[in-house]
Amino acid sequence: MKAVIAVIGKDYVGIIAKVSAVCAECGANIVDISQSVLKEYFTMSMLVDIDGLKMEFTAFVDRMNTLSKEIGMEIHTMHENIFNAMHNI
Amino acid sequence: MISVNNILETIKMIQDEHLDIRAVTMGISLLDCIRADHQELCGQVYDKICRKAEHLVSTCEEIEKEYGIPIINKRVSVTPVSMLCGASGGDPVAIAHALDRAADTVGINFIGGYSALVHKGYTEADRRLIASIPEALSQTQKVCSSVNVATTKAGINMDAVAEMGRIIRQTALLTADRDSIGCAKLVVFANAPEDNPFMAGAFHGIGEPECVINVGVSGPGVVASAVEKAGDCDMTALAEVIKKTAFKITRMGQLVATTASQRLGVPFGIVDVSLAPTPAVGDSVAYILEKMGLEQCGCHGTTAALAMLNDAVKKGGLMASSHVGGLSGAFIPVSEDAGMIAAAQNGTLTLSKLEAMTAVCSVGLDMIVVPGDTSEKILSAISADEIAIGVVNTKTTAVRVIPAIGKQVGEELSFGGLLGSGPVMPVCPLSPAKLVERGGRIPAPIHSLKN
């Protein structure tokens, strides 16, 4: 199973490092990253494999929500199925 | 990999455009709770609901978190209660209390099914249940009640229509100290669906399985924003935009429904493809109509715009779900829709315009506040008109009107929460008493004979 981590906010040095550090700590394996900076806005979507998570997925969502506050970026952690359902026929 | 644009679109829909799952409703059959002893029956009802719906709320909360999509209401619908109290002969209000207690225990926000189906006539139990509605709704918090008084197949039971005028008025009087909130939980139906997940009209029909999960989606804000983005296109192009948006919204409902059904070990019933507004600004069906090109909802052109919207929502939703059911269409509950409230306040939206609108969309005269001195005969006649629209057009229509006891046109009732607030709307004061008093049945229309 996979999840999408979307990170949005003002760009600065080290955002990906901070997010991926938490992924590693929780056992979420990064499968793909797509990132862009438009004007000063940073947008990243990360696809992570959650089969090896060291915790429940909901606890991982909580951990990411805490990180969101720590690094001052908007972070959405959602199961990939919602995007597959909505955007693929 | 899912494209970044798609990811951001979904997040924007949820965060800025109020996209949510409006209701996950578990239908539970209570037929096996029937006992000759009334007290024992009530105990069985309480136990069964608590047993079946024990994990409903926690499972929904888990899904909310995993998918990042809010599920606003978790609800239960049950077998029409009139069928239960037929066997025991006891006081139906005791069952209402059992339902209310069970709803509290499992943590849901409404429980529907304090209902009777009397489209062709009454059983003795139906009679007792209907008579007890005002008392039951005034003594409970979460119980919702509905009465089906007509079907296209059976015609209109005008005795029941007359009776419901009295019941609506009594319910308003008994809950007058709480803005007549009892009437917000009471629906008079024509062609009531058996698998409707939306309150106040949800009940678990007799053709339904032991237990089932039905899901109602929402998303007026998402559709409004898509219409706005579409710009100056023609109606064909606009209908396409709405269809595509409805598809996306419904796919999410389907995902939540199948996930919930899997985790709870309960079969998936239907997704109700409805645009259900909330009083939150931006989550309004009226705003969609206005973005389509009306100065204000209720002006000439409203019915045409709504007809297209309703049809496009259904067409888009249909392909997105394996089973579509319930009410499925655009809702126009006045007090629950910021745009409708505004239009009713300045007089653009009238009762007669709403009646015309209900001929082309889902539900009916919904959450409409009328003057407190509106007579029971007028309440019955308002219902009869609306029910006739449903019967002749082979569709569900419902009436949920709230007489604002002690208030007049220009004043307002406020229920709070999703039920919102509504201005008192004028009704024609001339008397339909003679028609209502005739009683009997209006025969089924010719096109009901399809065999």
Coordinates of C-alpha atoms in Angstrom, one line a residue:
Chain A
M1 CA 0.0 0.0 0.0
K2 CA 1.1 3.5 -0.7
A3 CA 0.4 7.0 0.6
V4 CA 0.8 10.4 -0.8
I5 CA 2.5 13.1 1.2
A6 CA 1.8 16.6 -0.2
V7 CA 3.9 19.4 1.2
I8 CA 3.0 23.0 0.3
G9 CA 4.4 26.3 1.6
K10 CA 7.1 29.0 1.4
D11 CA 10.4 27.6 0.0
Y12 CA 13.5 27.4 2.1
V13 CA 16.6 25.1 2.4
G14 CA 16.1 21.6 3.8
I15 CA 12.3 20.9 3.5
I16 CA 12.8 17.6 1.7
A17 CA 15.5 16.6 4.1
K18 CA 13.2 17.2 7.1
V19 CA 10.2 15.3 5.6
S20 CA 12.3 12.4 4.4
A21 CA 14.0 12.1 7.8
V22 CA 10.6 11.5 9.4
C23 CA 9.7 9.0 6.7
A24 CA 12.9 7.1 7.4
E25 CA 12.3 7.3 11.2
C26 CA 8.7 5.9 10.7
G27 CA 9.6 3.2 8.2
A28 CA 7.9 4.8 5.2
N29 CA 9.9 4.0 2.0
I30 CA 10.0 6.8 -0.5
V31 CA 9.1 5.5 -4.0
D32 CA 8.8 8.7 -6.0
I33 CA 9.2 12.4 -5.4
S34 CA 8.0 15.3 -7.6
Q35 CA 8.8 18.8 -6.6
S36 CA 8.6 22.3 -8.0
V37 CA 9.1 25.9 -6.9
L38 CA 6.8 28.4 -8.4
K39 CA 7.8 32.0 -7.5
E40 CA 8.6 31.4 -3.8
Y41 CA 6.1 28.6 -3.3
F42 CA 7.3 25.1 -2.8
T43 CA 5.1 22.2 -3.7
M44 CA 6.2 18.6 -3.3
S45 CA 4.3 15.3 -3.6
M46 CA 6.0 12.2 -2.4
L47 CA 4.7 8.7 -2.9
V48 CA 5.7 6.4 0.0
D49 CA 5.3 2.7 0.5
I50 CA 3.6 2.2 3.9
D51 CA 3.8 -1.6 4.1
G52 CA 6.9 -1.4 6.3
L53 CA 5.6 1.3 8.7
K54 CA 6.6 0.9 12.3
M55 CA 3.3 2.2 13.4
E56 CA -0.4 2.4 12.4
F57 CA -1.0 4.5 9.3
T58 CA -3.2 6.9 11.4
A59 CA -0.3 7.4 13.8
F60 CA 2.0 8.2 10.9
V61 CA -0.6 10.8 9.7
D62 CA -0.4 12.3 13.3
R63 CA 3.4 12.4 13.1
M64 CA 3.3 14.2 9.8
N65 CA 0.8 16.7 11.2
T66 CA 3.2 17.4 14.1
L67 CA 6.0 17.9 11.6
S68 CA 3.8 20.3 9.6
K69 CA 3.7 22.6 12.6
E70 CA 7.4 22.1 13.4
I71 CA 8.6 23.1 9.9
G72 CA 5.8 25.7 9.1
M73 CA 4.6 23.9 6.0
E74 CA 1.2 22.6 5.0
I75 CA 1.5 18.7 4.9
H76 CA -1.3 16.4 3.8
T77 CA -0.7 12.7 4.3
M78 CA -3.4 10.6 2.5
H79 CA -3.8 7.1 1.3
E80 CA -3.2 6.9 -2.4
N81 CA -6.5 5.3 -3.0
I82 CA -8.4 8.5 -2.7
F83 CA -6.5 10.0 -5.6
N84 CA -6.7 6.9 -7.7
A85 CA -10.4 6.7 -7.2
M86 CA -11.0 10.4 -8.0
H87 CA -8.7 10.8 -11.0
N88 CA -8.6 7.4 -12.7
I89 CA -11.5 5.7 -14.4
Chain B
M1 CA 2.7 8.3 -10.0
I2 CA -0.4 10.4 -9.5
S3 CA 0.1 13.8 -11.0
V4 CA 0.8 16.7 -8.7
N5 CA -2.0 18.7 -10.2
N6 CA -4.5 15.9 -9.4
I7 CA -3.2 15.7 -5.8
L8 CA -3.5 19.5 -5.4
E9 CA -7.0 19.5 -7.0
T10 CA -8.2 16.9 -4.4
I11 CA -6.7 18.8 -1.5
K12 CA -8.2 22.1 -2.7
M13 CA -11.6 20.5 -3.0
I14 CA -11.5 19.2 0.6
Q15 CA -9.8 22.2 2.1
D16 CA -11.3 25.2 0.3
E17 CA -14.4 23.9 -1.3
H18 CA -16.0 22.0 1.6
L19 CA -15.8 18.6 -0.1
D20 CA -16.9 16.0 2.4
I21 CA -18.8 12.8 2.8
R22 CA -22.1 14.0 4.2
A23 CA -23.3 10.8 5.8
V24 CA -22.3 7.2 6.3
T25 CA -25.6 5.6 7.4
M26 CA -25.8 2.0 8.6
G27 CA -29.2 0.5 7.9
I28 CA -30.2 -2.1 10.5
S29 CA -33.2 -4.4 10.4
L30 CA -35.0 -4.6 13.7
L31 CA -37.5 -7.3 12.6
D32 CA -35.9 -9.9 14.8
C33 CA -36.3 -7.7 17.8
I34 CA -40.1 -8.1 17.7
R35 CA -41.4 -9.5 21.0
A36 CA -44.9 -9.8 22.4
D37 CA -43.6 -8.0 25.6
H38 CA -43.1 -4.4 24.8
Q39 CA -40.4 -3.7 27.4
E40 CA -38.4 -6.7 26.2
L41 CA -38.8 -5.4 22.6
C42 CA -37.3 -2.1 23.6
G43 CA -34.4 -3.9 25.2
Q44 CA -33.8 -5.9 22.1
V45 CA -33.9 -2.8 19.9
Y46 CA -31.3 -1.0 22.1
D47 CA -29.0 -4.1 22.2
K48 CA -29.1 -4.8 18.5
I49 CA -28.3 -1.2 17.5
C50 CA -25.5 -1.1 20.0
R51 CA -24.1 -4.4 18.8
K52 CA -24.3 -3.7 15.0
A53 CA -23.2 -0.1 15.1
E54 CA -20.6 -0.5 17.9
H55 CA -17.7 0.3 15.6
L56 CA -19.5 2.5 13.1
V57 CA -18.1 5.8 14.4
S58 CA -14.6 4.6 15.1
T59 CA -14.3 3.0 11.7
C60 CA -15.5 6.2 10.0
E61 CA -13.0 8.3 12.0
E62 CA -10.2 5.9 10.9
I63 CA -11.2 6.3 7.3
E64 CA -11.4 10.1 7.6
K65 CA -7.9 10.2 8.8
E66 CA -6.4 7.8 6.3
Y67 CA -8.0 9.4 3.3
G68 CA -8.0 12.9 4.7
I69 CA -11.6 13.4 3.8
P70 CA -14.1 14.6 6.5
I71 CA -17.1 12.4 7.1
I72 CA -19.6 14.8 8.7
N73 CA -22.4 12.5 9.9
K74 CA -22.4 8.9 11.1
R75 CA -26.0 7.7 11.3
V76 CA -28.2 4.7 11.7
S77 CA -31.5 3.9 10.0
V78 CA -33.8 1.2 11.2
T79 CA -36.9 -0.8 10.2
P80 CA -40.0 1.5 10.3
V81 CA -41.0 1.4 13.9
S82 CA -44.7 1.0 13.2
M83 CA -43.9 -2.6 12.2
L84 CA -42.4 -3.3 15.6
C85 CA -45.1 -2.0 17.8
G86 CA -47.8 -3.8 15.8
A87 CA -46.7 -7.1 17.5
S88 CA -46.4 -5.8 21.1
G89 CA -49.2 -3.3 21.1
G90 CA -47.1 -1.1 23.5
D91 CA -46.5 2.6 23.5
P92 CA -44.3 3.5 20.4
V93 CA -42.7 6.4 22.4
A94 CA -40.9 3.8 24.5
I95 CA -39.2 2.6 21.4
A96 CA -38.3 6.2 20.5
H97 CA -36.5 6.4 23.8
A98 CA -34.7 3.1 23.2
L99 CA -33.5 4.4 19.8
D100 CA -32.4 7.7 21.3
R101 CA -30.4 5.9 24.1
A102 CA -28.8 3.6 21.5
A103 CA -27.8 6.6 19.3
D104 CA -26.1 8.2 22.4
T105 CA -24.3 5.0 23.3
V106 CA -22.8 4.4 19.8
G107 CA -22.1 8.1 19.3
I108 CA -24.0 8.8 16.1
N109 CA -25.7 12.1 15.5
F110 CA -29.1 11.0 14.2
I111 CA -31.2 7.8 14.0
G112 CA -34.0 7.5 11.5
G113 CA -36.9 5.1 11.2
Y114 CA -39.5 6.3 13.6
S115 CA -41.7 5.8 10.5
A116 CA -44.9 4.5 9.0
L117 CA -45.7 3.6 5.4
V118 CA -49.3 4.4 4.9
H119 CA -49.5 5.3 1.2
K120 CA -52.5 2.9 0.8
G121 CA -53.9 2.8 4.3
Y122 CA -53.2 2.5 8.0
T123 CA -52.6 -0.5 10.1
E124 CA -53.7 -0.1 13.7
A125 CA -50.0 0.2 14.7
D126 CA -49.4 2.9 12.0
R127 CA -52.2 4.9 13.5
R128 CA -50.6 4.7 17.0
L129 CA -47.2 5.5 15.7
I130 CA -48.3 8.6 13.8
A131 CA -50.3 9.9 16.7
S132 CA -47.2 9.5 18.9
I133 CA -44.8 11.4 16.7
P134 CA -45.2 14.9 18.4
E135 CA -44.5 13.3 21.8
A136 CA -41.6 11.2 20.5
L137 CA -39.9 14.0 18.8
S138 CA -40.3 16.4 21.7
Q139 CA -38.9 13.9 24.2
T140 CA -35.9 12.6 22.2
Q141 CA -32.9 14.4 20.7
K142 CA -31.6 12.2 17.9
V143 CA -34.7 10.4 16.6
C144 CA -36.0 11.3 13.2
S145 CA -39.4 10.4 11.9
S146 CA -41.0 10.0 8.4
V147 CA -44.4 9.0 7.1
N148 CA -44.9 7.9 3.5
V149 CA -48.3 9.0 2.5
A150 CA -48.3 8.3 -1.2
T151 CA -46.7 6.3 -4.0
T152 CA -47.1 6.5 -7.8
K153 CA -48.4 3.0 -7.6
A154 CA -51.0 3.5 -4.8
G155 CA -52.0 7.2 -5.2
I156 CA -52.2 9.6 -2.3
N157 CA -53.7 8.7 1.0
M158 CA -55.5 12.0 1.7
D159 CA -56.6 10.9 5.2
A160 CA -52.9 10.6 6.1
V161 CA -52.1 13.9 4.4
A162 CA -54.8 15.6 6.6
E163 CA -53.5 13.8 9.7
M164 CA -49.9 14.9 9.0
G165 CA -51.0 18.6 9.0
R166 CA -52.2 18.1 12.6
I167 CA -49.1 16.2 13.5
I168 CA -46.7 18.8 12.1
R169 CA -48.6 21.5 14.0
Q170 CA -48.6 19.6 17.3
T171 CA -44.9 18.8 16.9
A172 CA -44.2 22.5 16.4
L173 CA -46.3 23.4 19.5
L174 CA -44.6 20.7 21.7
T175 CA -41.1 21.9 20.7
A176 CA -42.0 25.6 20.5
D177 CA -39.5 26.4 23.3
R178 CA -36.7 25.0 21.1
D179 CA -37.5 26.8 17.8
S180 CA -40.0 24.1 16.9
I181 CA -37.0 21.8 16.2
G182 CA -39.2 18.7 16.2
C183 CA -40.5 19.6 12.8
A184 CA -36.9 19.6 11.4
K185 CA -36.8 15.9 12.2
L186 CA -40.2 15.0 10.6
V187 CA -40.7 14.3 6.9
V188 CA -43.9 13.6 4.9
F189 CA -43.0 11.5 1.8
A190 CA -44.2 10.4 -1.5
N191 CA -42.3 7.5 -3.1
A192 CA -40.0 7.3 -0.1
P193 CA -36.8 5.4 -1.0
E194 CA -35.9 2.4 1.3
D195 CA -32.1 3.0 1.2
N196 CA -31.9 6.8 1.8
P197 CA -28.8 7.7 3.9
F198 CA -29.9 11.3 4.5
M199 CA -31.9 12.5 7.5
A200 CA -34.5 13.2 8.5
G201 CA -36.1 10.8 6.0
A202 CA -33.9 7.7 6.4
F203 CA -35.4 4.4 7.3
H204 CA -34.3 0.8 6.6
G205 CA -36.9 -0.5 4.1
I206 CA -38.4 -4.0 4.3
G207 CA -36.6 -5.0 1.0
E208 CA -33.2 -4.3 2.6
P209 CA -30.8 -6.9 4.0
E210 CA -30.1 -7.5 7.7
C211 CA -27.5 -4.7 7.8
V212 CA -26.2 -2.4 5.1
I213 CA -23.9 0.7 4.6
N214 CA -25.3 3.5 2.5
V215 CA -23.3 6.7 1.8
G216 CA -24.4 10.2 1.0
V217 CA -21.9 12.4 -0.8
S218 CA -21.9 16.2 -0.9
G219 CA -20.0 18.9 -2.7
P220 CA -22.0 22.0 -3.8
G221 CA -18.8 24.1 -3.2
V222 CA -16.8 22.0 -5.6
V223 CA -19.5 22.2 -8.3
A224 CA -19.8 25.9 -7.8
S225 CA -16.1 26.5 -8.2
A226 CA -16.0 24.3 -11.3
V227 CA -18.9 26.3 -12.8
E228 CA -17.1 29.5 -12.0
K229 CA -13.9 28.3 -13.6
A230 CA -15.7 27.2 -16.7
G231 CA -16.4 30.9 -17.5
D232 CA -18.6 32.0 -20.4
C233 CA -19.2 28.6 -22.0
D234 CA -22.6 27.4 -23.3
M235 CA -25.0 25.1 -21.4
T236 CA -23.7 22.0 -23.1
A237 CA -20.2 22.7 -22.0
L238 CA -21.4 23.6 -18.6
A239 CA -23.3 20.3 -18.2
E240 CA -20.1 18.5 -19.1
V241 CA -18.1 20.3 -16.4
I242 CA -20.7 19.5 -13.8
K243 CA -20.8 15.8 -14.9
K244 CA -17.1 15.5 -14.6
T245 CA -17.1 17.1 -11.1
A246 CA -20.0 14.9 -9.9
F247 CA -18.0 11.9 -11.1
K248 CA -15.0 12.8 -9.0
I249 CA -17.2 13.5 -5.9
T250 CA -19.0 10.3 -6.3
R251 CA -15.9 8.2 -6.8
M252 CA -14.8 9.4 -3.4
G253 CA -18.2 8.4 -1.9
Q254 CA -17.8 5.0 -3.5
L255 CA -14.3 4.5 -2.1
V256 CA -15.5 5.4 1.4
A257 CA -18.6 3.2 1.1
T258 CA -16.7 0.1 0.0
T259 CA -13.9 0.7 2.6
A260 CA -16.4 1.2 5.4
S261 CA -18.4 -1.8 4.3
Q262 CA -15.3 -4.0 4.2
R263 CA -14.0 -2.9 7.6
L264 CA -17.3 -3.3 9.3
G265 CA -18.1 -6.6 7.6
V266 CA -21.4 -5.2 6.4
P267 CA -22.6 -5.2 2.8
F268 CA -22.4 -2.0 0.7
G269 CA -25.8 -0.8 -0.3
I270 CA -25.7 2.4 -2.3
V271 CA -24.1 5.7 -2.8
D272 CA -26.6 8.6 -2.8
V273 CA -25.5 11.0 -5.5
S274 CA -26.8 14.2 -4.0
L275 CA -25.6 17.8 -3.8
A276 CA -26.3 18.4 -0.1
P277 CA -25.6 22.0 1.0
T278 CA -24.6 23.2 4.5
P279 CA -25.2 26.7 5.9
A280 CA -21.4 27.4 5.5
V281 CA -20.7 30.1 3.0
G282 CA -19.5 28.5 -0.2
D283 CA -21.3 25.2 0.3
S284 CA -24.6 26.2 -1.3
V285 CA -26.7 24.9 -4.1
A286 CA -28.1 28.4 -4.6
Y287 CA -24.6 29.7 -5.3
I288 CA -24.2 27.1 -8.1
L289 CA -27.4 28.4 -9.8
E290 CA -26.3 31.9 -9.4
K291 CA -22.8 31.2 -10.9
M292 CA -24.7 29.6 -13.8
G293 CA -26.0 33.0 -14.5
L294 CA -28.9 34.0 -12.3
E295 CA -28.9 37.3 -10.4
Q296 CA -30.3 35.5 -7.4
C297 CA -31.7 32.0 -6.8
G298 CA -35.5 32.2 -7.2
C299 CA -35.6 34.6 -10.1
H300 CA -37.0 33.4 -13.5
G301 CA -34.7 30.8 -15.0
T302 CA -34.1 29.1 -11.6
T303 CA -36.1 26.0 -12.5
A304 CA -34.3 25.5 -15.8
A305 CA -30.9 25.9 -14.2
L306 CA -31.7 23.5 -11.5
A307 CA -33.1 20.9 -13.9
M308 CA -29.8 20.9 -15.8
L309 CA -27.7 20.8 -12.6
N310 CA -29.7 17.9 -11.2
D311 CA -29.5 15.9 -14.3
A312 CA -25.8 16.5 -14.8
V313 CA -25.0 15.5 -11.2
K314 CA -26.9 12.2 -11.7
K315 CA -25.2 11.4 -15.1
G316 CA -21.8 12.1 -13.7
G317 CA -22.4 10.2 -10.4
L318 CA -24.0 7.2 -12.0
M319 CA -20.8 6.0 -13.7
A320 CA -18.7 6.6 -10.6
S321 CA -20.6 4.2 -8.4
S322 CA -21.6 0.5 -8.7
H323 CA -24.9 1.2 -7.1
V324 CA -26.6 4.5 -7.0
G325 CA -29.8 4.9 -4.9
G326 CA -31.4 6.9 -2.1
L327 CA -32.6 10.3 -3.2
S328 CA -29.8 11.2 -5.6
G329 CA -30.2 14.7 -6.9
A330 CA -29.7 18.3 -5.8
F331 CA -31.1 19.2 -2.4
I332 CA -32.7 22.6 -1.8
P333 CA -33.3 22.8 2.0
V334 CA -33.9 26.5 2.5
S335 CA -32.5 26.8 6.1
E336 CA -29.4 24.7 5.3
D337 CA -28.2 26.7 2.4
A338 CA -26.7 30.2 2.8
G339 CA -27.7 31.3 -0.8
M340 CA -31.3 30.1 -0.3
I341 CA -31.6 31.8 3.1
A342 CA -30.4 35.1 1.5
A343 CA -32.9 34.7 -1.4
A344 CA -35.8 33.9 0.9
Q345 CA -34.9 36.8 3.2
N346 CA -35.2 39.4 0.4
G347 CA -38.3 37.7 -1.1
T348 CA -36.8 36.5 -4.3
L349 CA -37.3 32.9 -3.4
T350 CA -40.9 32.1 -2.6
L351 CA -42.8 29.0 -1.6
S352 CA -44.4 28.7 -5.1
K353 CA -41.0 29.0 -6.8
L354 CA -39.6 26.3 -4.5
E355 CA -42.6 24.1 -5.4
A356 CA -41.8 24.4 -9.1
M357 CA -38.1 23.7 -8.4
T358 CA -38.9 20.5 -6.6
A359 CA -40.5 19.1 -9.8
V360 CA -37.0 19.0 -11.4
C361 CA -34.8 18.1 -8.5
S362 CA -34.4 15.9 -5.5
V363 CA -36.5 15.8 -2.4
G364 CA -39.1 18.6 -2.0
L365 CA -40.2 21.5 0.2
D366 CA -37.4 21.1 2.6
M367 CA -36.6 23.0 5.8
I368 CA -39.1 25.8 5.0
V369 CA -40.2 28.0 7.9
V370 CA -43.8 29.2 7.8
P371 CA -45.7 31.5 10.0
G372 CA -46.6 30.1 13.5
D373 CA -50.3 30.6 13.0
T374 CA -50.4 28.5 9.7
S375 CA -53.4 26.2 10.2
E376 CA -53.1 22.5 10.1
K377 CA -55.3 22.5 7.0
I378 CA -52.9 24.7 5.2
L379 CA -50.0 22.6 6.3
S380 CA -51.8 19.5 4.9
A381 CA -52.6 21.3 1.6
I382 CA -48.9 22.4 1.2
S383 CA -48.0 18.7 1.7
A384 CA -50.7 17.5 -0.7
D385 CA -49.4 19.8 -3.5
E386 CA -45.8 18.6 -3.0
I387 CA -46.8 15.0 -2.7
A388 CA -48.9 15.3 -6.0
I389 CA -45.7 16.5 -7.8
G390 CA -43.9 13.3 -6.6
V391 CA -46.7 10.9 -7.5
V392 CA -47.4 12.3 -10.9
N393 CA -43.6 12.6 -11.8
T394 CA -42.8 9.1 -10.4
K395 CA -40.2 10.6 -8.1
T396 CA -39.6 11.1 -4.4
T397 CA -40.9 14.3 -2.9
A398 CA -40.8 15.2 0.7
V399 CA -42.2 17.9 2.9
R400 CA -40.3 19.3 5.9
V401 CA -42.0 22.5 6.9
I402 CA -41.6 24.2 10.3
P403 CA -44.3 26.4 11.7
A404 CA -42.5 29.0 13.7
I405 CA -44.8 29.2 16.7
G406 CA -45.3 32.8 17.8
K407 CA -43.5 34.2 14.8
Q408 CA -44.5 36.0 11.7
V409 CA -43.1 36.8 8.2
G410 CA -39.9 38.8 8.7
E411 CA -38.8 36.9 11.8
E412 CA -36.4 34.0 11.8
L413 CA -35.9 30.6 13.4
S414 CA -32.4 29.3 14.2
F415 CA -31.7 25.6 14.8
G416 CA -27.9 25.8 14.8
G417 CA -25.5 23.3 13.3
L418 CA -26.2 21.7 9.9
L419 CA -29.9 22.5 10.2
G420 CA -29.1 26.2 10.0
S421 CA -31.6 29.0 10.3
G422 CA -34.4 30.2 8.1
P423 CA -36.6 33.3 7.6
V424 CA -40.4 32.8 8.1
M425 CA -41.8 32.6 4.5
P426 CA -45.3 33.8 3.6
V427 CA -48.0 31.2 2.8
C428 CA -51.4 31.9 1.0
P429 CA -53.8 32.4 3.9
L430 CA -56.9 31.4 1.9
S431 CA -58.5 28.1 3.1
P432 CA -58.1 24.7 1.5
A433 CA -60.1 23.2 4.4
K434 CA -62.9 21.7 2.3
L435 CA -60.4 19.8 0.0
V436 CA -58.4 18.5 2.9
E437 CA -61.5 17.4 4.9
R438 CA -62.7 15.2 2.0
G439 CA -60.1 12.6 2.8
G440 CA -60.0 9.3 0.9
R441 CA -57.5 8.5 -1.7
I442 CA -56.4 10.3 -4.8
P443 CA -56.2 7.4 -7.3
A444 CA -52.8 6.4 -8.8
P445 CA -52.0 8.2 -12.0
I446 CA -52.5 6.4 -15.4
H447 CA -48.8 6.0 -16.0
S448 CA -48.4 4.0 -12.9
L449 CA -49.9 1.1 -14.8
K450 CA -46.8 -0.1 -16.6
N451 CA -47.3 -3.9 -16.5

